[in-house]
mmCIF file of C-alpha atoms in Angstrom:
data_model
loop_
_atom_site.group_PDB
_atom_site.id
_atom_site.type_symbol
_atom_site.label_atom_id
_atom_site.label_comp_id
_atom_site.label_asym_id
_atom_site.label_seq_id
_atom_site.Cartn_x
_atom_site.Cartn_y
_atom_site.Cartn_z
ATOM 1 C CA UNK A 27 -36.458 22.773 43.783
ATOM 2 C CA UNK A 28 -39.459 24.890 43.933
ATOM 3 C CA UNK A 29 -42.472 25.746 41.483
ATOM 4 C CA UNK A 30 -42.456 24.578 38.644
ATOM 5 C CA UNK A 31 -40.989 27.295 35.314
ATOM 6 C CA UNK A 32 -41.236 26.121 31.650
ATOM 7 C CA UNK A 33 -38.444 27.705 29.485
ATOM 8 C CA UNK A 34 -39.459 28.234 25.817
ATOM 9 C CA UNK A 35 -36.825 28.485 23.194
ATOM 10 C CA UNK A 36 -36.463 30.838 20.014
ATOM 11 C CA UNK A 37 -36.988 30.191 16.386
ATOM 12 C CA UNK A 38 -34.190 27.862 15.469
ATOM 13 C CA UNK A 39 -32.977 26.752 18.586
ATOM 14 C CA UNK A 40 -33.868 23.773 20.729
ATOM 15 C CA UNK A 41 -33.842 22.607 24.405
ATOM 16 C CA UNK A 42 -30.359 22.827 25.265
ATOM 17 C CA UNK A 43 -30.673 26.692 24.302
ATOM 18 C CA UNK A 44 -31.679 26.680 27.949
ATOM 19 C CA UNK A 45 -28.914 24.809 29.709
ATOM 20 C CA UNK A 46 -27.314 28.182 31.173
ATOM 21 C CA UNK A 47 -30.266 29.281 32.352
ATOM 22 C CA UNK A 48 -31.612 26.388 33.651
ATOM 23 C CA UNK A 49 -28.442 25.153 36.321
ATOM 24 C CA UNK A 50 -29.083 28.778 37.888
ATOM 25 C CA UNK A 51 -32.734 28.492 38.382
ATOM 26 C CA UNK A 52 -32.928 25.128 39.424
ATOM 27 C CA UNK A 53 -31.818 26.353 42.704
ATOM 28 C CA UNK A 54 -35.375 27.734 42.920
ATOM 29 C CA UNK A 55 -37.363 26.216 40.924
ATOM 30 C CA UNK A 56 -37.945 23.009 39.235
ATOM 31 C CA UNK A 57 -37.384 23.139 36.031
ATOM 32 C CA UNK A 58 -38.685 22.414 32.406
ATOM 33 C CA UNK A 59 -36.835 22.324 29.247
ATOM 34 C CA UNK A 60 -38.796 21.169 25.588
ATOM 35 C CA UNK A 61 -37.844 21.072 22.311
ATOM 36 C CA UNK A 62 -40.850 23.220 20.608
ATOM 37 C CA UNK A 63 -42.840 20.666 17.983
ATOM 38 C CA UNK A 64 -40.715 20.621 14.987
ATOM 39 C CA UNK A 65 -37.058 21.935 16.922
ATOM 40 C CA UNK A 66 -34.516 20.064 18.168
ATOM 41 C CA UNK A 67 -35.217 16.328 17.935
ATOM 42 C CA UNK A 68 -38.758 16.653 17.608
ATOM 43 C CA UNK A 69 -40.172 15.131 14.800
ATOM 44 C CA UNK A 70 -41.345 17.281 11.957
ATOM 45 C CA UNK A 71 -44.635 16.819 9.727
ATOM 46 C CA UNK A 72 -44.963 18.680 6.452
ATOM 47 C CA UNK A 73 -48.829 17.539 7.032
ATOM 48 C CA UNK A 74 -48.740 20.571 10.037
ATOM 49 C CA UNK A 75 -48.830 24.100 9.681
ATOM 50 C CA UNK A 76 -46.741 25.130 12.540
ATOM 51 C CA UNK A 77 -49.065 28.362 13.695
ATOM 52 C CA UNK A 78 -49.182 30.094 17.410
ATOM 53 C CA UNK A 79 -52.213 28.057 17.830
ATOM 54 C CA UNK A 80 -50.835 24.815 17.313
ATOM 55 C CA UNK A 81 -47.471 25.490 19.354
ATOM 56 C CA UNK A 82 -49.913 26.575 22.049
ATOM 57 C CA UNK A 83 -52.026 24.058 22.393
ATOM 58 C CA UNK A 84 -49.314 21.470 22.272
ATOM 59 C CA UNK A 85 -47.662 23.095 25.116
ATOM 60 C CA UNK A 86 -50.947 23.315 27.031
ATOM 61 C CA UNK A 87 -51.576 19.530 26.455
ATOM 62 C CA UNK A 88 -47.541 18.849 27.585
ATOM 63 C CA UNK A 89 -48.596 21.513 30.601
ATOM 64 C CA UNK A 90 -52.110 19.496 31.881
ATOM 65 C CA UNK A 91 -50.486 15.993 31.299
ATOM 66 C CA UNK A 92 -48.008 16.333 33.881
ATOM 67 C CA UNK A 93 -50.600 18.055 35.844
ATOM 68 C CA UNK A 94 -48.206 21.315 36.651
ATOM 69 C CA UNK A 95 -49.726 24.173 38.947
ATOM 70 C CA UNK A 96 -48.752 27.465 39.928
ATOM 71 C CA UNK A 97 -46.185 27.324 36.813
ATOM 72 C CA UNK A 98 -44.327 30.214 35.329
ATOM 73 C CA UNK A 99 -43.137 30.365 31.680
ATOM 74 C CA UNK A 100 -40.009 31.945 30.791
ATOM 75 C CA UNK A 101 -39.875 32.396 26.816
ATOM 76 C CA UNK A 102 -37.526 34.074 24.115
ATOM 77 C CA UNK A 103 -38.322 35.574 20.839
ATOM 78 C CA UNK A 104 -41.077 33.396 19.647
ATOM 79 C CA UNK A 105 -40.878 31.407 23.171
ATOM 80 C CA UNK A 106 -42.039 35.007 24.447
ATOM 81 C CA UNK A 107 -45.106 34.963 22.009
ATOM 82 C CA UNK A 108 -46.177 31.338 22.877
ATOM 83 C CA UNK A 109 -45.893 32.499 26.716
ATOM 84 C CA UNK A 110 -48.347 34.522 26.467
ATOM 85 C CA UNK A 111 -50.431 32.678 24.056
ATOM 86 C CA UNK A 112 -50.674 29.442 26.747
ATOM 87 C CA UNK A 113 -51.617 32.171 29.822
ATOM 88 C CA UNK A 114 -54.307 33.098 27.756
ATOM 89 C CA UNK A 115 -55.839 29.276 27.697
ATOM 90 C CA UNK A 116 -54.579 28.206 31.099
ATOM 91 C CA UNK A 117 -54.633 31.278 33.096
ATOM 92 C CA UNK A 118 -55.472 29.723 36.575
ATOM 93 C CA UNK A 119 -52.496 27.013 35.877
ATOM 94 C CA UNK A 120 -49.981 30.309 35.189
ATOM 95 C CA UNK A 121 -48.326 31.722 37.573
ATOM 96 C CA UNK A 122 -46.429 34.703 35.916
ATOM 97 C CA UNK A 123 -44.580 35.099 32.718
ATOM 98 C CA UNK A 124 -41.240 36.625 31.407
ATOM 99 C CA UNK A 125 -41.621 37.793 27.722
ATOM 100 C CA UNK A 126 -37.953 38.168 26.529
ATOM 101 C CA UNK A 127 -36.987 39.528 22.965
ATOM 102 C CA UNK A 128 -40.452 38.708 22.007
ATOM 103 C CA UNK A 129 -40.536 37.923 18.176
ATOM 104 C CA UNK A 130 -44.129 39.646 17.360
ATOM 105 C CA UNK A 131 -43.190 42.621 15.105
ATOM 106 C CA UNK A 132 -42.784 41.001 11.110
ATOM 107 C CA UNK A 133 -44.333 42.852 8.430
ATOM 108 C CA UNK A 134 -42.557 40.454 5.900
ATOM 109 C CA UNK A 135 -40.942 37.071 5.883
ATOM 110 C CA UNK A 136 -38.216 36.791 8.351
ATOM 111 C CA UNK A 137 -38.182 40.575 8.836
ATOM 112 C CA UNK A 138 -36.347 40.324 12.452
ATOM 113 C CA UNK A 139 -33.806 37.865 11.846
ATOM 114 C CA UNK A 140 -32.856 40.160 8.669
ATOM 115 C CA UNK A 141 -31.833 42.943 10.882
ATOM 116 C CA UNK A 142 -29.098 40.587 12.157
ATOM 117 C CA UNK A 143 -26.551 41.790 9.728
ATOM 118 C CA UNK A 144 -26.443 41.900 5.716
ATOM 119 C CA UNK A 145 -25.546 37.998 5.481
ATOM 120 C CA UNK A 146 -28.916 37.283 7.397
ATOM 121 C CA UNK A 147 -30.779 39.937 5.110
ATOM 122 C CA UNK A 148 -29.443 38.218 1.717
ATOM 123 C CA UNK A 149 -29.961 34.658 2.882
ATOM 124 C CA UNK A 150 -33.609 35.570 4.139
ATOM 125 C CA UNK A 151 -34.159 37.219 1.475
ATOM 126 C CA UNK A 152 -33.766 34.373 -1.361
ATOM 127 C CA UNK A 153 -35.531 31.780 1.448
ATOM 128 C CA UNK A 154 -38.458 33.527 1.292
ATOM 129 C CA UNK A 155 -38.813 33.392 -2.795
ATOM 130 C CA UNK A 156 -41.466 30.928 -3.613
ATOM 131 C CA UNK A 157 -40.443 27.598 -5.400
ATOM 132 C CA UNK A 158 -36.373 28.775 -5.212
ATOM 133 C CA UNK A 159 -36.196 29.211 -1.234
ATOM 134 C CA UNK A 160 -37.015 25.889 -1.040
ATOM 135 C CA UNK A 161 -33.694 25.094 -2.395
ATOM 136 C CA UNK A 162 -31.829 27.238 -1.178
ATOM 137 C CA UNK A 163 -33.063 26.813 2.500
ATOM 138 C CA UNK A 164 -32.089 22.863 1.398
ATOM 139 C CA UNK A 165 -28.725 24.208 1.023
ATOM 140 C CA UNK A 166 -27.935 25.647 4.960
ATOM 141 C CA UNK A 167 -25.030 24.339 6.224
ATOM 142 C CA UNK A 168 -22.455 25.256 9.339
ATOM 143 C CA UNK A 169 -20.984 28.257 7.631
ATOM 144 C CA UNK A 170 -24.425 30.080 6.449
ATOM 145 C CA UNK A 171 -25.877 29.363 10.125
ATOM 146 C CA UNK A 172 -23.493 30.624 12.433
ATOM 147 C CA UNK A 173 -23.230 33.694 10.482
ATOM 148 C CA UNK A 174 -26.973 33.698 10.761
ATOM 149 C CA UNK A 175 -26.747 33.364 14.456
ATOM 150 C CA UNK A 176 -24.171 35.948 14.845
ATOM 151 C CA UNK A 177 -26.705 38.799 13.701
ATOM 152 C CA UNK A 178 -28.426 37.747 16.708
ATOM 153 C CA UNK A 179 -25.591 38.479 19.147
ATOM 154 C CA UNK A 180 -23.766 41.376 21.186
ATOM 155 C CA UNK A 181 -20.709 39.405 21.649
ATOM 156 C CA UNK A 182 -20.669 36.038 19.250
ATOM 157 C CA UNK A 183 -17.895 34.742 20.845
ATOM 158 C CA UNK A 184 -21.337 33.316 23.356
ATOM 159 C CA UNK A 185 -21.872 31.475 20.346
ATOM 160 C CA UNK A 186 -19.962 27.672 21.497
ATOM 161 C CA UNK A 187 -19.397 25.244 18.914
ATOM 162 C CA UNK A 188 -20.668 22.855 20.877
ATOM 163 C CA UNK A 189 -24.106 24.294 21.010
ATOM 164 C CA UNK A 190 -23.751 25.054 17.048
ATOM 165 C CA UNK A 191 -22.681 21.505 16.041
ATOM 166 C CA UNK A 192 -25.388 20.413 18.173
ATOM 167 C CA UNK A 193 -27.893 22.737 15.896
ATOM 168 C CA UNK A 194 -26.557 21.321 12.769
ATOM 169 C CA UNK A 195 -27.851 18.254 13.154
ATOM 170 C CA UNK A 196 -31.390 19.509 12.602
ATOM 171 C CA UNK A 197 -30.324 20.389 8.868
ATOM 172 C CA UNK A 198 -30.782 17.092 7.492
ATOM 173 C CA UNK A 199 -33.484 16.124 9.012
ATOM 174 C CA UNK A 200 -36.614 14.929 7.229
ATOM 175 C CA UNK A 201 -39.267 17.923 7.037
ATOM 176 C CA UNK A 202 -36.575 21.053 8.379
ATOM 177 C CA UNK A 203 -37.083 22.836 5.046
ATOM 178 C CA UNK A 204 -40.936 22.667 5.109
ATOM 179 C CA UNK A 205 -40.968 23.337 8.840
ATOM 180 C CA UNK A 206 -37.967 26.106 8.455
ATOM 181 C CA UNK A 207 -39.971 28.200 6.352
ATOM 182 C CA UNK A 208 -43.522 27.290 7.790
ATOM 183 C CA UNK A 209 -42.767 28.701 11.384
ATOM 184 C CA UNK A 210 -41.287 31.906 9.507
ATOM 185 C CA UNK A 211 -44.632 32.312 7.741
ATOM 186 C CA UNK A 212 -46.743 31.796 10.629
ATOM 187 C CA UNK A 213 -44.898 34.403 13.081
ATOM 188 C CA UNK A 214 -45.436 37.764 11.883
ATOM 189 C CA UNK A 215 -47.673 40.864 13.250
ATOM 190 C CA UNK A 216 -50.539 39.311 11.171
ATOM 191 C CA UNK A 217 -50.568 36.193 13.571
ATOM 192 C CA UNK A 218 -53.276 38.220 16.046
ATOM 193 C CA UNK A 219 -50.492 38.429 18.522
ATOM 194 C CA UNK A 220 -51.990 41.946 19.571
ATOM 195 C CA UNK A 221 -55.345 40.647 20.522
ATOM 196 C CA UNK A 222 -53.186 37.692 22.792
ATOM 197 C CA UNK A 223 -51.515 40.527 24.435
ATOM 198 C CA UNK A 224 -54.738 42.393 25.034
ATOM 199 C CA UNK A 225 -56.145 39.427 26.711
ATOM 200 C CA UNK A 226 -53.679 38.686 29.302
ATOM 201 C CA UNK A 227 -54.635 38.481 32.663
ATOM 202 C CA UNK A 228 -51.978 37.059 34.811
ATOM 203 C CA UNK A 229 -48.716 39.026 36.112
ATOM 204 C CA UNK A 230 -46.264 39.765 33.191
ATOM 205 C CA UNK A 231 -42.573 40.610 32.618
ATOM 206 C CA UNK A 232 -41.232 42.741 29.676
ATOM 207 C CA UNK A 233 -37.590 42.611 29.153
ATOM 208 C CA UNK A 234 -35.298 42.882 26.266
ATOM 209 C CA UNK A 235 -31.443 42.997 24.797
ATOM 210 C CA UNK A 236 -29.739 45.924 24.580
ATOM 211 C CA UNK A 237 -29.137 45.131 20.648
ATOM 212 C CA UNK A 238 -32.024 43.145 20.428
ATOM 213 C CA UNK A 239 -33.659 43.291 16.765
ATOM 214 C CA UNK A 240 -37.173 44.849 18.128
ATOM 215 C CA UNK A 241 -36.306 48.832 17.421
ATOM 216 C CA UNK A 242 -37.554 50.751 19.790
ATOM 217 C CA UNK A 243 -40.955 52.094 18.353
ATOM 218 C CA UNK A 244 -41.520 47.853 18.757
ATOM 219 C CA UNK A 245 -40.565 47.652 22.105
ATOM 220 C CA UNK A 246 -43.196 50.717 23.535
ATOM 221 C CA UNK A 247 -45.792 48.700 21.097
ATOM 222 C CA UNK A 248 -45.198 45.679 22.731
ATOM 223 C CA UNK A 249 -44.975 47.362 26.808
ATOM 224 C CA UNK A 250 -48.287 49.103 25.344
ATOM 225 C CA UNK A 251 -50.408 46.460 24.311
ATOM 226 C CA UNK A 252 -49.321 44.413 27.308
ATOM 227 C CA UNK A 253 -50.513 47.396 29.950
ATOM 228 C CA UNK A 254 -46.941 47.718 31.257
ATOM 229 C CA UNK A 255 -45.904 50.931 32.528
ATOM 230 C CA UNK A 256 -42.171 49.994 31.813
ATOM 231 C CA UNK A 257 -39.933 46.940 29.938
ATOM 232 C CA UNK A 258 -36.199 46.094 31.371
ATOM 233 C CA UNK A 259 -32.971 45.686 29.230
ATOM 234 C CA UNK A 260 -30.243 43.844 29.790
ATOM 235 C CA UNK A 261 -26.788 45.696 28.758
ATOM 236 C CA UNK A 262 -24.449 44.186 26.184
ATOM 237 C CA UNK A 263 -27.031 41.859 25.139
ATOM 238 C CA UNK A 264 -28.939 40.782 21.699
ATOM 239 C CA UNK A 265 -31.158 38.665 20.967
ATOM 240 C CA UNK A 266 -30.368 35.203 22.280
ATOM 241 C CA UNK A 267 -30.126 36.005 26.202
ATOM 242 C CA UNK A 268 -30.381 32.692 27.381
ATOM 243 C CA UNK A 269 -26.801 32.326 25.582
ATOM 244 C CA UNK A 270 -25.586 35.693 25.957
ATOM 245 C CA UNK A 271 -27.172 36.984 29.972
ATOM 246 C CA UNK A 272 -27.606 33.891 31.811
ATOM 247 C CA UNK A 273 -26.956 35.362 35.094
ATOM 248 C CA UNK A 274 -28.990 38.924 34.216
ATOM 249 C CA UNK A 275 -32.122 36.310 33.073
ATOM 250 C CA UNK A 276 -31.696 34.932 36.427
ATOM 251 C CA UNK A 277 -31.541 37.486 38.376
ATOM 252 C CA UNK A 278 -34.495 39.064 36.996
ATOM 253 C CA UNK A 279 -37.139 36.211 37.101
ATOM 254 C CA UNK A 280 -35.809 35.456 40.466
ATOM 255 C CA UNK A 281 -35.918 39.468 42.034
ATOM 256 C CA UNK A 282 -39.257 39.321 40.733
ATOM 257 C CA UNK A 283 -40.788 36.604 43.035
#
């Protein structure tokens, strides 16, 4: 029901990331879920490097083919990043974005997720080595990710193993090491994220986890380059707050219109 809102997943994750958050704000808006190009069951090509600019101008081209107006983006981590990145082509299509946990603050490979805990540090660590984290990336399985995912967490019992079997399936397929590691690359504060922010034009939202990886001299960064005055946090919350705060997410994109 409603205007249309576009819900952009993090790094890792894949359409059904947004399930929670999506049965509460379809009572106001109508809704759109995608599997970023490479995530989920989209199809991977080692031919693509996976930069801001190409996730953005697939998700314009997704945006203008089904002709949506008047549309407000709701991303996470690098979801956040890419919302602003698409306002910035499309800004009389945009209505308003939310920026949540945005992922913009690497200096090195994987630098965020490695604040997780020390088994996301170690594993990040050796995929980032050049010829060797090729193989061991090739060697994720259910144990190394959920521990993974937990660094990303207040409470990782919001971690189902529904939703985690249903992320395992991406480890086999065709292209996930190349793509795994070519995403990582291409996120990081050298990615002329700050120049995006500078740019915007259209109303914005800043909010983020209480225990989200961004450390604070990030966060005032981020609210700084964006013009904001102020960001929100949501309590007992990490990074994944689409899992974790369903009903604060909610409440705050829908307070806001």
């Amino acid at each position: 029901n409603g205007d249309p809102i576009l819900l952009l997943h993090t790094f890792r994750n894949r359409l059904e990331y947004s399930d929670k958050i999506s049965q509460l704000l379809k009572k106001n808006f109508t809704v759109y879920s995608i599997d970023l190009p490479g995530f989920g069951d989209s199809p991977i090509n080692t031919q693509t490097s996976y930069t801001v600019d190409f996730f953005t101008h697939s998700i314009v081209d997704f945006i203008k083919k089904l002709k949506l107006k008047n549309v407000t983006i709701a991303g996470e981590s690098i979801g956040a990043v890419l919302s602003a990145s698409i306002s910035n082509k499309i800004p009389k299509l945009v209505k308003k974005i939310f920026l949540l946990n945005p992922y913009d603050f690497d200096s090195f490979f994987g630098e965020g997720i490695s604040r997780g805990n020390f088994f996301a540090k170690f594993i990040l660590f050796h995929v980032s080595l050049p010829f060797v984290g090729n193989i061991f990336c090739s060697l994720e399985n259910k144990f190394i990710l959920k521990n993974i995912m937990h660094g990303g967490f207040f409470d990782s019992k919001k971690l189902s193993q529904d939703y985690l079997n249903l992320l395992c399936k991406s480890l086999k397929k065709k292209g996930y090491v190349y793509h795994f590691r070519n995403v990582l690359s291409n996120f990081n504060d050298k990615n002329n994220i700050k120049k995006i922010y500078e740019s915007i034009s259209i109303p914005r939202q800043l909010i983020y986890g209480s225990n989200d990886w961004a450390n604070e001299s990030n966060r005032l960064d981020t609210q700084n380059l964006l013009k904001l005055k102020k960001h929100e946090t949501i309590g007992n919350c990490g990074h994944f707050s689409f899992l974790e705060s369903p009903m604060e997410v909610n409440k705050i994109i829908i307070n806001s219109q």
